[in-house]
Coordinates of C-alpha atoms in Angstrom, one line a residue:
M1262 CA -99.5 41.0 168.0
S1263 CA -100.3 38.3 170.5
K1264 CA -103.9 37.2 171.1
T1265 CA -105.7 37.9 174.4
I1266 CA -105.8 34.8 176.5
P1267 CA -106.9 33.8 180.0
L1268 CA -104.5 34.2 182.9
S1269 CA -104.3 31.8 185.9
F1270 CA -102.2 31.5 189.0
L1271 CA -100.2 28.6 190.4
D1272 CA -99.4 28.5 194.1
L1273 CA -97.2 26.3 196.3
A1274 CA -98.6 27.8 199.5
P1275 CA -95.1 29.1 200.5
V1276 CA -94.2 29.2 204.1
P1277 CA -91.9 32.3 204.5
Q1278 CA -88.9 32.1 206.8
G1279 CA -89.9 32.7 210.4
K1280 CA -93.6 32.0 209.7
T1281 CA -95.7 29.1 210.8
I1282 CA -97.5 26.8 208.4
A1283 CA -100.8 28.3 209.6
E1284 CA -99.5 31.8 208.7
G1285 CA -98.3 30.5 205.3
I1286 CA -101.8 29.1 204.6
A1287 CA -103.4 32.3 205.7
Q1288 CA -101.3 34.2 203.2
T1289 CA -102.3 31.6 200.6
V1290 CA -106.0 32.3 201.2
D1291 CA -105.3 36.0 200.9
T1292 CA -103.4 35.4 197.6
A1293 CA -106.4 33.3 196.2
Q1294 CA -108.8 36.0 197.2
Q1295 CA -106.7 38.7 195.5
A1296 CA -106.3 36.5 192.4
E1297 CA -110.1 36.3 192.2
K1298 CA -110.5 40.1 192.9
F1299 CA -108.1 40.9 190.0
G1300 CA -110.0 38.7 187.6
L1301 CA -107.7 35.6 187.1
N1302 CA -109.2 32.5 185.7
R1303 CA -107.9 29.6 187.8
Y1304 CA -106.1 29.2 191.1
W1305 CA -104.2 25.9 191.1
M1306 CA -102.0 24.3 193.8
A1307 CA -99.2 21.8 193.4
E1308 CA -98.5 18.7 195.4
H1309 CA -95.0 18.5 197.1
H1310 CA -93.8 16.5 200.1
N1311 CA -91.1 16.8 202.7
M1312 CA -90.5 20.5 201.9
P1313 CA -90.8 22.8 205.0
G1314 CA -91.2 25.9 202.7
I1315 CA -94.3 24.4 200.9
A1316 CA -97.7 23.9 202.6
S1317 CA -99.6 22.3 199.8
A1318 CA -98.8 18.6 200.4
A1319 CA -102.4 17.7 201.2
T1320 CA -103.5 19.4 198.0
S1321 CA -107.2 18.5 198.0
V1322 CA -107.6 19.4 201.7
L1323 CA -106.1 22.9 201.1
L1324 CA -108.2 23.3 197.9
A1325 CA -111.3 22.7 199.9
H1326 CA -110.3 25.5 202.2
I1327 CA -109.5 27.8 199.3
G1328 CA -112.8 27.0 197.7
S1329 CA -114.6 28.0 200.9
Q1330 CA -112.9 31.4 201.0
T1331 CA -113.5 32.3 197.3
K1332 CA -116.6 32.5 195.2
R1333 CA -115.9 32.5 191.4
I1334 CA -112.3 31.6 190.6
R1335 CA -111.7 28.0 189.4
I1336 CA -109.7 25.9 191.8
G1337 CA -107.7 22.9 191.1
A1338 CA -104.5 20.9 191.2
G1339 CA -101.5 21.8 189.1
G1340 CA -101.0 19.1 189.9
V1341 CA -101.7 15.9 191.8
M1342 CA -98.8 13.6 191.4
L1343 CA -100.8 10.5 190.5
P1344 CA -98.1 7.9 191.2
N1345 CA -98.4 8.8 194.9
H1346 CA -102.1 7.8 195.0
A1347 CA -104.6 5.2 194.1
P1348 CA -106.8 6.7 191.3
L1349 CA -110.0 5.8 193.3
V1350 CA -108.8 8.0 196.2
I1351 CA -108.2 11.0 194.0
A1352 CA -111.6 10.4 192.3
E1353 CA -113.2 10.5 195.7
Q1354 CA -111.3 13.6 196.9
F1355 CA -112.0 15.6 193.8
G1356 CA -115.5 14.3 193.5
T1357 CA -116.0 15.7 197.0
L1358 CA -114.6 19.1 195.9
Q1359 CA -116.9 19.0 192.9
A1360 CA -119.9 18.3 195.2
L1361 CA -118.9 21.3 197.3
Y1362 CA -117.9 23.8 194.5
G1363 CA -119.5 22.5 191.3
D1364 CA -117.9 23.2 188.0
R1365 CA -115.2 25.4 189.5
V1366 CA -112.9 22.3 190.0
D1367 CA -110.0 21.2 187.8
L1368 CA -107.7 18.2 188.2
G1369 CA -104.2 18.4 186.7
L1370 CA -102.1 15.2 186.9
G1371 CA -98.4 14.8 186.9
R1372 CA -96.2 11.7 186.7
A1373 CA -93.3 12.8 188.9
P1374 CA -93.5 12.0 192.6
G1375 CA -93.0 15.6 193.7
T1376 CA -90.5 14.5 196.4
D1377 CA -87.4 12.5 197.1
G1378 CA -87.1 8.7 197.0
A1379 CA -87.3 8.2 200.8
T1380 CA -90.5 10.2 201.0
F1381 CA -91.9 8.4 198.0
Q1382 CA -91.4 5.1 199.9
A1383 CA -92.9 6.7 203.0
L1384 CA -96.0 7.3 200.9
R1385 CA -96.1 3.5 200.4
R1386 CA -95.4 3.8 196.7
Q1387 CA -92.7 2.3 194.5
M1388 CA -90.7 4.1 191.7
K1389 CA -92.2 1.6 189.2
D1390 CA -95.6 3.1 190.0
A1391 CA -94.8 6.0 187.7
E1392 CA -94.7 3.5 184.8
R1393 CA -98.4 2.9 185.3
F1394 CA -99.2 6.6 184.8
P1395 CA -101.2 6.1 181.5
Q1396 CA -103.2 3.3 183.0
D1397 CA -103.8 5.2 186.2
V1398 CA -105.0 8.3 184.2
Q1399 CA -107.5 6.0 182.3
E1400 CA -108.7 4.5 185.6
L1401 CA -109.2 7.9 187.1
M1402 CA -111.1 9.1 184.0
Y1403 CA -113.3 6.0 184.3
F1404 CA -114.1 6.6 188.0
L1405 CA -115.0 10.2 187.3
G1406 CA -117.1 9.4 184.2
N1407 CA -120.6 8.2 183.4
D1408 CA -120.0 4.5 182.8
T1409 CA -119.5 3.0 186.3
D1410 CA -123.1 2.0 186.9
G1411 CA -123.0 -1.7 187.8
S1412 CA -119.3 -1.7 188.5
A1413 CA -118.2 -3.5 191.6
V1414 CA -116.1 -0.4 192.6
Q1415 CA -117.4 3.2 192.2
A1416 CA -116.3 6.6 193.4
F1417 CA -118.8 8.2 195.8
P1418 CA -118.4 11.1 195.5
G1419 CA -116.8 11.3 192.0
A1420 CA -118.9 9.2 189.6
K1421 CA -120.5 11.1 186.8
S1422 CA -118.8 14.4 188.0
N1423 CA -116.7 14.5 184.7
I1424 CA -114.2 16.8 186.4
P1425 CA -111.9 18.4 183.7
I1426 CA -108.6 16.5 183.7
W1427 CA -105.4 18.0 182.5
I1428 CA -102.0 16.4 181.8
L1429 CA -99.0 18.2 183.2
G1430 CA -95.5 17.6 181.8
S1431 CA -92.1 18.9 180.9
S1432 CA -91.2 16.3 178.2
L1433 CA -92.6 14.6 175.2
F1434 CA -94.1 11.8 177.3
G1435 CA -96.9 14.0 178.8
A1436 CA -97.4 15.8 175.6
T1437 CA -98.1 12.6 173.6
L1438 CA -100.2 11.1 176.4
A1439 CA -102.4 14.2 176.5
A1440 CA -102.7 14.2 172.7
H1441 CA -103.6 10.5 172.7
F1442 CA -106.4 10.9 175.4
G1443 CA -107.6 14.2 173.9
L1444 CA -107.0 16.1 177.1
P1445 CA -105.7 19.6 177.7
Y1446 CA -102.0 19.9 178.3
V1447 CA -99.9 22.1 180.6
F1448 CA -96.2 22.5 180.1
A1449 CA -94.0 23.2 183.1
S1450 CA -91.9 25.9 181.4
H1451 CA -91.6 27.8 184.7
F1452 CA -88.9 25.5 185.9
A1453 CA -88.1 23.0 183.1
P1454 CA -88.3 24.9 179.8
Q1455 CA -85.8 22.8 177.8
M1456 CA -88.4 20.9 175.7
L1457 CA -91.1 23.5 175.5
E1458 CA -91.3 23.9 171.7
Q1459 CA -90.9 20.1 171.0
A1460 CA -93.5 19.2 173.5
I1461 CA -96.3 21.6 172.5
T1462 CA -95.6 20.8 168.8
A1463 CA -95.9 17.1 169.4
Y1464 CA -99.1 17.6 171.4
R1465 CA -100.7 19.8 168.7
E1466 CA -99.7 17.5 165.8
Q1467 CA -100.7 14.3 167.5
F1468 CA -103.9 15.5 169.2
K1469 CA -106.9 13.2 168.8
P1470 CA -110.3 14.9 169.4
S1471 CA -112.2 13.3 172.2
A1472 CA -115.4 13.5 174.3
Y1473 CA -113.4 15.9 176.6
L1474 CA -111.9 18.2 174.0
D1475 CA -112.4 18.8 170.3
K1476 CA -109.1 20.6 169.6
P1477 CA -105.7 21.0 171.4
Y1478 CA -105.6 23.3 174.4
V1479 CA -102.2 24.3 175.7
M1480 CA -101.5 26.1 178.9
L1481 CA -97.9 27.3 179.5
A1482 CA -96.5 28.1 183.0
A1483 CA -94.2 31.0 183.7
N1484 CA -92.7 33.0 186.6
L1485 CA -94.3 36.4 186.6
L1486 CA -93.3 39.1 189.2
L1487 CA -94.4 42.6 188.5
A1488 CA -93.4 45.6 190.7
D1489 CA -93.3 49.4 190.4
D1490 CA -89.8 49.2 189.1
D1491 CA -87.4 46.6 187.8
A1492 CA -85.0 46.7 190.8
T1493 CA -87.8 45.9 193.3
A1494 CA -89.1 43.0 191.2
Q1495 CA -85.6 41.5 190.8
Y1496 CA -84.9 41.9 194.5
H1497 CA -88.0 39.9 195.5
F1498 CA -87.3 37.3 192.9
T1499 CA -84.1 36.4 194.6
S1500 CA -86.3 34.4 197.1
A1501 CA -87.3 32.0 194.3
Q1502 CA -83.7 31.9 193.0
Q1503 CA -82.4 31.0 196.5
S1504 CA -85.0 28.3 196.8
F1505 CA -83.9 26.7 193.5
V1506 CA -80.3 26.7 194.6
R1507 CA -81.2 25.0 197.8
L1508 CA -83.3 22.4 196.0
R1509 CA -80.4 21.5 193.7
R1510 CA -78.1 21.3 196.7
G1511 CA -80.5 19.0 198.5
E1512 CA -81.0 21.5 201.3
T1513 CA -84.3 22.2 203.0
G1514 CA -85.8 25.2 204.6
Q1515 CA -88.6 27.8 204.5
M1516 CA -89.0 30.4 201.8
P1517 CA -85.9 32.6 202.2
K1518 CA -85.9 36.3 202.5
P1519 CA -84.8 38.2 199.5
T1520 CA -81.2 39.5 199.2
H1521 CA -79.3 42.2 197.4
D1522 CA -76.3 39.9 197.0
M1523 CA -77.0 36.6 195.2
D1524 CA -73.4 36.3 194.2
S1525 CA -72.5 35.6 197.8
I1526 CA -75.0 32.7 197.8
W1527 CA -74.5 30.9 194.5
S1528 CA -71.5 29.8 192.5
Q1529 CA -71.2 30.6 188.8
A1530 CA -72.3 27.1 187.9
E1531 CA -75.3 27.3 190.1
K1532 CA -76.2 30.7 188.7
M1533 CA -76.1 29.3 185.1
M1534 CA -78.3 26.3 186.2
V1535 CA -80.9 28.6 187.9
D1536 CA -80.9 31.0 185.0
N1537 CA -81.5 28.2 182.6
A1538 CA -84.2 26.5 184.7
L1539 CA -86.0 29.8 185.3
S1540 CA -85.5 31.3 181.9
V1541 CA -89.2 31.6 181.3
S1542 CA -89.5 34.3 183.9
F1543 CA -90.9 37.8 183.4
I1544 CA -89.6 40.0 186.2
G1545 CA -89.8 43.8 186.4
S1546 CA -92.1 46.7 185.9
V1547 CA -95.1 46.5 183.6
E1548 CA -93.2 48.6 181.0
T1549 CA -90.3 46.1 181.0
V1550 CA -92.3 42.9 181.1
K1551 CA -95.1 43.6 178.7
P1552 CA -93.1 43.5 175.4
K1553 CA -91.1 40.4 176.5
L1554 CA -94.3 38.6 177.6
A1555 CA -96.1 39.6 174.4
A1556 CA -93.2 38.2 172.3
F1557 CA -93.3 34.9 174.3
L1558 CA -97.1 34.6 173.7
A1559 CA -96.7 35.4 170.1
Q1560 CA -94.0 32.8 169.6
Y1561 CA -95.8 29.8 171.3
E1562 CA -99.4 30.9 171.0
P1563 CA -100.7 29.2 174.2
D1564 CA -104.4 29.1 174.8
E1565 CA -103.8 30.1 178.4
L1566 CA -101.0 31.2 180.7
I1567 CA -100.6 30.1 184.3
V1568 CA -98.1 32.1 186.3
T1569 CA -96.4 31.7 189.7
A1570 CA -94.6 34.0 192.1
N1571 CA -93.1 31.8 194.7
I1572 CA -91.5 34.4 196.9
Y1573 CA -91.0 35.5 200.5
D1574 CA -92.7 38.8 200.6
Q1575 CA -96.6 38.6 200.6
A1576 CA -97.1 42.3 199.8
A1577 CA -94.9 42.0 196.8
R1578 CA -96.9 39.0 195.5
L1579 CA -100.2 40.8 196.0
R1580 CA -98.8 43.9 194.2
S1581 CA -97.7 41.7 191.3
L1582 CA -101.3 40.3 191.0
E1583 CA -102.7 43.9 191.1
L1584 CA -100.4 45.0 188.3
T1585 CA -101.3 42.1 185.9
S1586 CA -104.3 44.0 184.6
E1587 CA -102.0 46.7 183.3
L1588 CA -100.3 44.2 180.9
N1589 CA -103.5 44.2 178.8
L1590 CA -102.6 40.8 177.3
F1591 CA -105.1 38.7 179.2
T1592 CA -108.8 38.1 179.5
L1593 CA -109.6 39.3 183.1
Q1594 CA -113.1 38.6 184.2

């Protein structure tokens, strides 16, 4: 029997095919408000660039808007791709969010650029910047902490905010870094599940208590799409599957409409790749998903689960959020 844990939501601010970015953002606000209504714990957004189907590139700006349109739910980045930014800039941005929304704000940090090489260069960064990730995390923690009095450079806003920092990852690198710093850890099992067990085991075994956290805290990510029946859920999930195929082909485009015929879109090799990458997915009716999700939670014993439903149909996404309470596996506030 799995324990009851908090449930959170990860959003990429999808821009559905045929919609404008403004319309995609409006749907994102609606999603955040519904996540709050149905009692979810956090609403996080992820930084991506050069992707016409994703509107969360300016993550902190969009989070400011989400914060203004919600009241209780925690808001944060899941995550900011720190190699793209100077730590001081992120400290100032999230310090501003904290000044606006108090202790509702989280800051998750990733080491990947969240884009292609040409866009990374356009961001005025170099690939070697990712090698500085541990030092950049420390620098950011310093700017957000209590010890910058007298420093020649301080974050205003940001200093003394002590915004909760999380390390995101899909390998042993992030796991061991989070353990070393005594920070909470999020594993990206929703699209890169291969090292799930090794990473969270390493994190838990190597964790060092810190001023931020006295014991390990693991949040796992999963794809979750609930519907009134399995066929409806599987149909809408084909939008996410198509997006993944396009990504692997190097194609761009808005969030595609669902299809009843994925076999006409992907090859067998692509199907195997997508099935493997999205293997931590719980798609179907509440009756179908509940035992599978309970078994997953019992196996890995996360402290929190963050789910995403990156699909075309907004009504289907909102219905999925509504149905989460019927799973009875989560602490809903």
